[in-house]
Amino acid sequence: MYDFLIVGAGFAGSTLAERLASQMGKKVLLVDKRTHIGGNAYDCYDDAGVLIHKYGPHIFHTNSRMVFDYLDQFTKWRQYQHRVLASVDGQLVPIPINLDTINSLYGLNLSSLDVDKFFASMAEKREQIRTSEDVVVSKVGRELYEKFFRGYTRKQWGLDPSDLDASVTARVPTRTNRDARYFTDAYQAMPLHGFTRMFGNMLSHENISVMLNTDYRDVKGYIPYKCMIYTGPVDEYFDNRFGKLPYRSLRFEFQTHDTETYQSAPVINYPNDFAYTRVTEFKYLTGQKHPKTTLVYEYSQADGDPYYPIPRPENAEIYRQYHELANAEPNVHFAGRLATYKYYNMDQVVAQALTLFNKIAEKEKNGSAVVYAGNGNGNGHAVNGNGNGNGHSHKNGNGNGNGSRSEITKVLKREILRR
Ligand code: FAD
Ligand code: UDP
């Protein structure tokens, strides 16, 4: 009997698995339909031997000491402060827009004070900051909005910024100084040996079994467990009862070049040209030394794996209904970017998972033990691969489903050491 069946081995699921196993001695089965751990933060070596992020560039940054200290137990770090250039009017200029951006773009020599006045002279007055257009136009005016934000946002979301919540473009600040960092968080670093290795360390606990290449719906009825934590799309969990929640997807095109570096910055954004939104050269992020280099081009699309919840009022309304159902679902907790339909960064997901863990621990301390969920056949064997044979598999994604729990964990450990 497992104490917890956790669906999804991304930041949400892995953090909860680790905490429940190591702090409460809970027996956890972590299931993911992908063939690897790490969720969207998964990284791996491509055919050329370059460390890439399979689902687009992931840069860790947080202001939360708690989150940083938590992850710090599972990885060494490489200090890394992210920088992005935008291709605008035939130039590559810093984004977030700063003093240098304006001076380069307009051939000026303004000071910080001057540029503040410059923005004020361009800004449009808005009574209310409601949309992603309002945020930018009210700060820097329509011209810079058109150059840097409108085209990018339309490509990325398939929507005009005026149809998106303010929170989306508000992620990118405007500066009057020369700070060219994309983030200003107190902690900015990349896991020294990559995200997947860090996840491997988190999950390398004898109470955690990992089953990959497995949709939880295929095994749920065969696995006895007391409580579920679900980190997949919340609408999918409820069979789209209130309609599908819109998510934005991406297509990634990887290119490897026979040269040490290819572009002049870790990321170049293309707000106005080309079908892709941005191009990332991974070696800047990872610090890897290699004679070749790999870049990823991101093409946004409506269909495909769900990557981004789309923050706008009509979607918030659909989510509200799912949230009510989720709250009423006995013995199931919902966590993570897809299950709570929040445009969260990695650190926010970890913080959310740690909060949920504290809640679960507190509840147990107060004696309100979880009730058996009633799923599974109660013989405790299905998980060992003796169940329905529905694609049980381990980290390699090639398991035959006959491995015991500890065997699955051992395979995972071996795989991690090999990396
Ligand atoms: P996920 O990582 O999506 O994990 C959910 C898991 O559940 C998946 O592995 C999925 O396969 C599994 N699952 C779903 N349904 C089922 C099912 N039925 N059965 C079994 N398994 C299932 N954040 C940052 O902080 N910095 C960045 O630079 C950054 N860049 C990003 C770039 C891109 C292109 C994207 C898409 C996101 C980026 N993020 C970034 C956000 C980051 O990816 C998320 O915050 C984080 O990975 C979310 O973790 P999660 O566990 O909630 O979800
Ligand atoms: N954005 C933009 N131009 C840019 C960078 C960002 O218009 O050069 C807008 C766009 O809507 C984007 C949002 O700001 O989706 C958030 O940007 P961020 O880089 O945080 O996106 P993410 O890394 O989450 O894809």
PDB file of N, CA, C and O in Angstrom, residues 182-208:
ATOM      1  N   TYR A 182      18.204  39.942 -17.008  1.00  0.00           N
ATOM      2  CA  TYR A 182      16.781  39.683 -17.266  1.00  0.00           C
ATOM      3  C   TYR A 182      16.019  39.606 -15.946  1.00  0.00           C
ATOM      4  O   TYR A 182      14.871  40.022 -15.851  1.00  0.00           O
ATOM      5  N   PHE A 183      16.703  39.067 -14.921  1.00  0.00           N
ATOM      6  CA  PHE A 183      16.078  38.948 -13.594  1.00  0.00           C
ATOM      7  C   PHE A 183      16.923  39.703 -12.573  1.00  0.00           C
ATOM      8  O   PHE A 183      18.146  39.792 -12.729  1.00  0.00           O
ATOM      9  N   THR A 184      16.266  40.178 -11.518  1.00  0.00           N
ATOM     10  CA  THR A 184      17.026  40.851 -10.459  1.00  0.00           C
ATOM     11  C   THR A 184      16.914  40.091  -9.131  1.00  0.00           C
ATOM     12  O   THR A 184      17.282  40.618  -8.085  1.00  0.00           O
ATOM     13  N   ASP A 185      16.447  38.852  -9.179  1.00  0.00           N
ATOM     14  CA  ASP A 185      16.237  38.088  -7.942  1.00  0.00           C
ATOM     15  C   ASP A 185      17.540  37.925  -7.150  1.00  0.00           C
ATOM     16  O   ASP A 185      18.633  37.916  -7.714  1.00  0.00           O
ATOM     17  N   ALA A 186      17.361  37.719  -5.857  1.00  0.00           N
ATOM     18  CA  ALA A 186      18.509  37.570  -4.958  1.00  0.00           C
ATOM     19  C   ALA A 186      19.318  36.310  -5.286  1.00  0.00           C
ATOM     20  O   ALA A 186      20.541  36.305  -5.159  1.00  0.00           O
ATOM     21  N   TYR A 187      18.633  35.248  -5.700  1.00  0.00           N
ATOM     22  CA  TYR A 187      19.327  34.000  -6.029  1.00  0.00           C
ATOM     23  C   TYR A 187      19.133  33.725  -7.519  1.00  0.00           C
ATOM     24  O   TYR A 187      17.999  33.608  -7.990  1.00  0.00           O
ATOM     25  N   GLN A 188      20.241  33.654  -8.228  1.00  0.00           N
ATOM     26  CA  GLN A 188      20.183  33.339  -9.656  1.00  0.00           C
ATOM     27  C   GLN A 188      21.303  32.351  -9.933  1.00  0.00           C
ATOM     28  O   GLN A 188      22.472  32.688  -9.812  1.00  0.00           O
ATOM     29  N   ALA A 189      20.938  31.143 -10.302  1.00  0.00           N
ATOM     30  CA  ALA A 189      21.961  30.115 -10.496  1.00  0.00           C
ATOM     31  C   ALA A 189      21.372  28.948 -11.279  1.00  0.00           C
ATOM     32  O   ALA A 189      20.157  28.773 -11.335  1.00  0.00           O
ATOM     33  N   MET A 190      22.276  28.177 -11.875  1.00  0.00           N
ATOM     34  CA  MET A 190      21.840  26.969 -12.584  1.00  0.00           C
ATOM     35  C   MET A 190      22.417  25.756 -11.859  1.00  0.00           C
ATOM     36  O   MET A 190      23.558  25.803 -11.375  1.00  0.00           O
ATOM     37  N   PRO A 191      21.649  24.654 -11.806  1.00  0.00           N
ATOM     38  CA  PRO A 191      22.202  23.441 -11.191  1.00  0.00           C
ATOM     39  C   PRO A 191      23.472  23.045 -11.945  1.00  0.00           C
ATOM     40  O   PRO A 191      23.442  22.926 -13.172  1.00  0.00           O
ATOM     41  N   LEU A 192      24.553  22.873 -11.218  1.00  0.00           N
ATOM     42  CA  LEU A 192      25.867  22.675 -11.847  1.00  0.00           C
ATOM     43  C   LEU A 192      25.868  21.508 -12.836  1.00  0.00           C
ATOM     44  O   LEU A 192      26.460  21.593 -13.902  1.00  0.00           O
ATOM     45  N   HIS A 193      25.216  20.422 -12.477  1.00  0.00           N
ATOM     46  CA  HIS A 193      25.200  19.253 -13.363  1.00  0.00           C
ATOM     47  C   HIS A 193      23.850  19.093 -14.062  1.00  0.00           C
ATOM     48  O   HIS A 193      23.508  18.003 -14.523  1.00  0.00           O
ATOM     49  N   GLY A 194      23.087  20.156 -14.089  1.00  0.00           N
ATOM     50  CA  GLY A 194      21.810  20.115 -14.802  1.00  0.00           C
ATOM     51  C   GLY A 194      20.623  19.833 -13.893  1.00  0.00           C
ATOM     52  O   GLY A 194      20.776  19.389 -12.751  1.00  0.00           O
ATOM     53  N   PHE A 195      19.440  20.102 -14.441  1.00  0.00           N
ATOM     54  CA  PHE A 195      18.206  19.918 -13.665  1.00  0.00           C
ATOM     55  C   PHE A 195      17.917  18.434 -13.416  1.00  0.00           C
ATOM     56  O   PHE A 195      17.503  18.049 -12.334  1.00  0.00           O
ATOM     57  N   THR A 196      18.130  17.606 -14.443  1.00  0.00           N
ATOM     58  CA  THR A 196      17.739  16.201 -14.292  1.00  0.00           C
ATOM     59  C   THR A 196      18.527  15.533 -13.171  1.00  0.00           C
ATOM     60  O   THR A 196      17.979  14.754 -12.391  1.00  0.00           O
ATOM     61  N   ARG A 197      19.805  15.862 -13.101  1.00  0.00           N
ATOM     62  CA  ARG A 197      20.638  15.300 -12.027  1.00  0.00           C
ATOM     63  C   ARG A 197      20.091  15.745 -10.663  1.00  0.00           C
ATOM     64  O   ARG A 197      20.036  14.973  -9.717  1.00  0.00           O
ATOM     65  N   MET A 198      19.667  17.001 -10.598  1.00  0.00           N
ATOM     66  CA  MET A 198      19.111  17.502  -9.337  1.00  0.00           C
ATOM     67  C   MET A 198      17.829  16.719  -8.969  1.00  0.00           C
ATOM     68  O   MET A 198      17.639  16.308  -7.827  1.00  0.00           O
ATOM     69  N   PHE A 199      16.968  16.523  -9.960  1.00  0.00           N
ATOM     70  CA  PHE A 199      15.744  15.742  -9.709  1.00  0.00           C
ATOM     71  C   PHE A 199      16.089  14.322  -9.269  1.00  0.00           C
ATOM     72  O   PHE A 199      15.460  13.772  -8.369  1.00  0.00           O
ATOM     73  N   GLY A 200      17.102  13.754  -9.917  1.00  0.00           N
ATOM     74  CA  GLY A 200      17.533  12.410  -9.546  1.00  0.00           C
ATOM     75  C   GLY A 200      17.916  12.352  -8.086  1.00  0.00           C
ATOM     76  O   GLY A 200      17.535  11.420  -7.365  1.00  0.00           O
ATOM     77  N   ASN A 201      18.641  13.343  -7.636  1.00  0.00           N
ATOM     78  CA  ASN A 201      19.044  13.382  -6.224  1.00  0.00           C
ATOM     79  C   ASN A 201      17.831  13.537  -5.313  1.00  0.00           C
ATOM     80  O   ASN A 201      17.774  12.955  -4.231  1.00  0.00           O
ATOM     81  N   MET A 202      16.868  14.338  -5.739  1.00  0.00           N
ATOM     82  CA  MET A 202      15.669  14.520  -4.915  1.00  0.00           C
ATOM     83  C   MET A 202      14.914  13.195  -4.752  1.00  0.00           C
ATOM     84  O   MET A 202      14.359  12.894  -3.687  1.00  0.00           O
ATOM     85  N   LEU A 203      14.903  12.425  -5.834  1.00  0.00           N
ATOM     86  CA  LEU A 203      14.047  11.232  -5.843  1.00  0.00           C
ATOM     87  C   LEU A 203      14.777   9.971  -5.390  1.00  0.00           C
ATOM     88  O   LEU A 203      14.173   8.896  -5.321  1.00  0.00           O
ATOM     89  N   SER A 204      16.059  10.123  -5.095  1.00  0.00           N
ATOM     90  CA  SER A 204      16.853   8.964  -4.736  1.00  0.00           C
ATOM     91  C   SER A 204      16.658   8.629  -3.261  1.00  0.00           C
ATOM     92  O   SER A 204      17.569   8.758  -2.447  1.00  0.00           O
ATOM     93  N   HIS A 205      15.481   8.236  -2.904  1.00  0.00           N
ATOM     94  CA  HIS A 205      15.150   7.895  -1.515  1.00  0.00           C
ATOM     95  C   HIS A 205      14.446   6.547  -1.531  1.00  0.00           C
ATOM     96  O   HIS A 205      13.616   6.285  -2.406  1.00  0.00           O
ATOM     97  N   GLU A 206      14.776   5.711  -0.537  1.00  0.00           N
ATOM     98  CA  GLU A 206      14.247   4.339  -0.596  1.00  0.00           C
ATOM     99  C   GLU A 206      12.721   4.274  -0.515  1.00  0.00           C
ATOM    100  O   GLU A 206      12.115   3.290  -0.925  1.00  0.00           O
ATOM    101  N   ASN A 207      12.094   5.314  -0.008  1.00  0.00           N
ATOM    102  CA  ASN A 207      10.629   5.299   0.073  1.00  0.00           C
ATOM    103  C   ASN A 207       9.956   5.755  -1.221  1.00  0.00           C
ATOM    104  O   ASN A 207       8.739   5.775  -1.303  1.00  0.00           O
ATOM    105  N   ILE A 208      10.767   6.186  -2.187  1.00  0.00           N
ATOM    106  CA  ILE A 208      10.172   6.695  -3.442  1.00  0.00           C
ATOM    107  C   ILE A 208      10.398   5.701  -4.573  1.00  0.00           C
ATOM    108  O   ILE A 208      11.533   5.323  -4.863  1.00  0.00           O
TER     109      ILE A 208
END
